[in-house]
Structures are given as structure tokens and as C-alpha cells.
Amino acid sequence: MISCVRVKDGVEFTKIAPAGFHILAAIDSAAAFIAHDLTITSACDGEHSGPDDPHKRGEAFDVRSHDLPDKQLALQAIMNSLGTLKFYGFIEDETEANEHLHVQLRHGIIYP
Ligand SMILES: [Zn+2]
């Protein structure tokens, strides 16, 4: 079975920056690596941290984690593709209802 990237209904990709495409490609690779579908739950939409939010610039995406057999492995697989020099990812709100993987271009990094 082919694992793929899905998008939650209502998620809006209003803008995808070059760094954002790298993140999306990394999520796609990670789905194949962990042999499990990955679902994007937030792109440019939703309430985030304000006008300087990387989500609004198309440089950050959230991925559902509570349906994954190993969320740490999924995060590692994404970050292995991106590298941690320019990109940053973590499990946000871990163990809470809103838990998800958040992956973004690091603040202050101009890309490409
Ligand atoms: Zn996020």
C-alpha cells in the first residue's frame, strides 16, 4: 500500500513559500518512510502566533500526530530530510487534545 499525504478539510494553502515546498516534500517522504499516511491539519489557516507567524507566510505546517504509531519517528523522518540548521520541528501540545507535529523554517532564516 502506498502511504501518502492527506489534508484535513478546510485547511487553506493560501501561500506556499519555497521553504514550505521543502517542508511538504519532507512530509511526503516521511509518509513513505514510516509507511503511514500523514495528515496536514494546518497550513496558512487557523489561529497561530500573529502577523509574524511562519504559517501565514507558507513556511510552516502542522501534521496530525495522535493517529501515528510512532510520532517521534515521524518527526525524525521529516527533520532528517530538512536538516535542523534551517528548519525546526517539534511535537506541540504533547499529550493534549490539540497535539500535533509543527514544522517550520527557523525564525530569522531568509530562504532560499
Ligand atoms: Zn503550527
Coordinates of C-alpha atoms and ligand atoms in Angstrom, one line a residue:
M1 CA 0.0 0.0 0.0
I2 CA 1.2 3.5 -0.8
S3 CA 1.4 5.9 2.1
C4 CA 0.5 9.5 1.2
V5 CA -0.1 13.0 2.5
R6 CA -3.7 14.0 3.1
V7 CA -5.1 17.3 4.1
K8 CA -7.8 17.9 6.6
D9 CA -10.9 19.5 5.2
G10 CA -10.8 23.3 5.5
V11 CA -7.0 23.7 5.5
E12 CA -6.0 26.6 3.3
F13 CA -2.8 26.7 1.3
T14 CA -3.1 30.4 0.5
K15 CA 0.6 30.8 0.2
I16 CA 3.4 28.2 -0.1
A17 CA 6.9 29.7 0.1
P18 CA 10.0 27.9 -1.3
A19 CA 10.8 26.7 2.2
G20 CA 7.2 25.5 2.5
F21 CA 7.6 23.3 -0.6
H22 CA 10.6 21.7 1.1
I23 CA 8.6 21.0 4.2
L24 CA 5.8 19.5 2.1
A25 CA 8.2 17.3 0.2
A26 CA 9.8 16.2 3.5
I27 CA 6.3 15.3 4.9
D28 CA 5.6 13.3 1.7
S29 CA 9.0 11.4 2.1
A30 CA 8.3 10.8 5.7
A31 CA 4.9 9.2 5.0
A32 CA 6.7 6.7 2.7
F33 CA 9.5 6.1 5.3
I34 CA 7.1 5.4 8.2
A35 CA 4.7 3.5 5.9
H36 CA 1.8 5.5 7.3
D37 CA -0.4 8.3 5.9
L38 CA 0.3 11.8 7.3
T39 CA -2.4 14.4 7.5
I40 CA -1.8 18.1 7.3
T41 CA -4.1 19.8 9.8
S42 CA -2.9 23.4 9.4
A43 CA -1.2 25.5 6.7
C44 CA -1.9 29.2 6.3
D45 CA -5.3 28.9 8.1
G46 CA -6.1 28.9 11.8
E47 CA -5.1 30.9 14.8
H48 CA -1.4 31.0 15.3
S49 CA 1.1 33.4 16.8
G50 CA 0.3 36.6 15.0
P51 CA 1.4 38.6 11.9
D52 CA 5.0 37.2 12.0
D53 CA 3.7 33.6 12.1
P54 CA 5.5 31.3 9.6
H55 CA 2.1 29.6 8.9
K56 CA 0.9 32.8 7.3
R57 CA 4.0 33.1 5.2
G58 CA 3.6 29.5 3.9
E59 CA 6.7 28.4 5.8
A60 CA 5.1 26.2 8.5
F61 CA 2.8 23.2 8.5
D62 CA 1.1 21.1 11.2
V63 CA 0.7 17.3 10.9
R64 CA -1.7 15.2 12.9
S65 CA 0.2 13.0 15.4
H66 CA -2.4 11.2 17.6
D67 CA -3.1 8.7 14.8
L68 CA 0.6 7.7 14.4
P69 CA 2.1 4.5 15.8
D70 CA 5.4 6.4 16.5
K71 CA 5.1 10.2 16.4
Q72 CA 8.8 10.7 17.3
L73 CA 9.8 8.6 14.3
A74 CA 7.6 10.6 12.0
L75 CA 9.1 13.9 13.3
Q76 CA 12.6 12.5 12.9
A77 CA 11.9 11.3 9.4
I78 CA 10.6 14.8 8.5
M79 CA 13.6 16.6 10.1
N80 CA 16.1 14.2 8.6
S81 CA 15.0 15.4 5.1
L82 CA 15.1 19.1 6.1
G83 CA 18.0 19.3 8.4
T84 CA 17.9 21.2 11.7
L85 CA 20.1 24.1 10.6
K86 CA 17.4 26.0 8.8
F87 CA 14.3 24.1 9.9
Y88 CA 12.7 23.4 13.2
G89 CA 10.1 20.9 14.2
F90 CA 8.6 19.6 17.5
I91 CA 5.6 17.9 19.0
E92 CA 3.3 20.8 20.0
D93 CA 0.9 20.4 22.9
E94 CA 2.2 16.9 23.5
T95 CA -0.4 14.6 25.2
E96 CA -3.1 17.2 24.9
A97 CA -6.1 17.0 22.6
N98 CA -4.5 19.6 20.2
E99 CA -1.3 17.6 20.0
H100 CA 0.4 17.8 16.5
L101 CA 3.7 18.0 14.8
H102 CA 4.7 21.6 13.9
V103 CA 7.4 22.1 11.3
Q104 CA 8.7 25.5 10.2
L105 CA 11.5 27.4 8.7
R106 CA 13.5 28.7 11.6
H107 CA 12.9 32.3 12.6
G108 CA 15.4 34.7 11.2
I109 CA 16.4 32.4 8.3
I110 CA 16.0 34.0 4.9
Y111 CA 15.2 31.3 2.4
P112 CA 16.3 30.4 -0.2
Ligands
ZN1 ZN 2.0 25.0 13.7

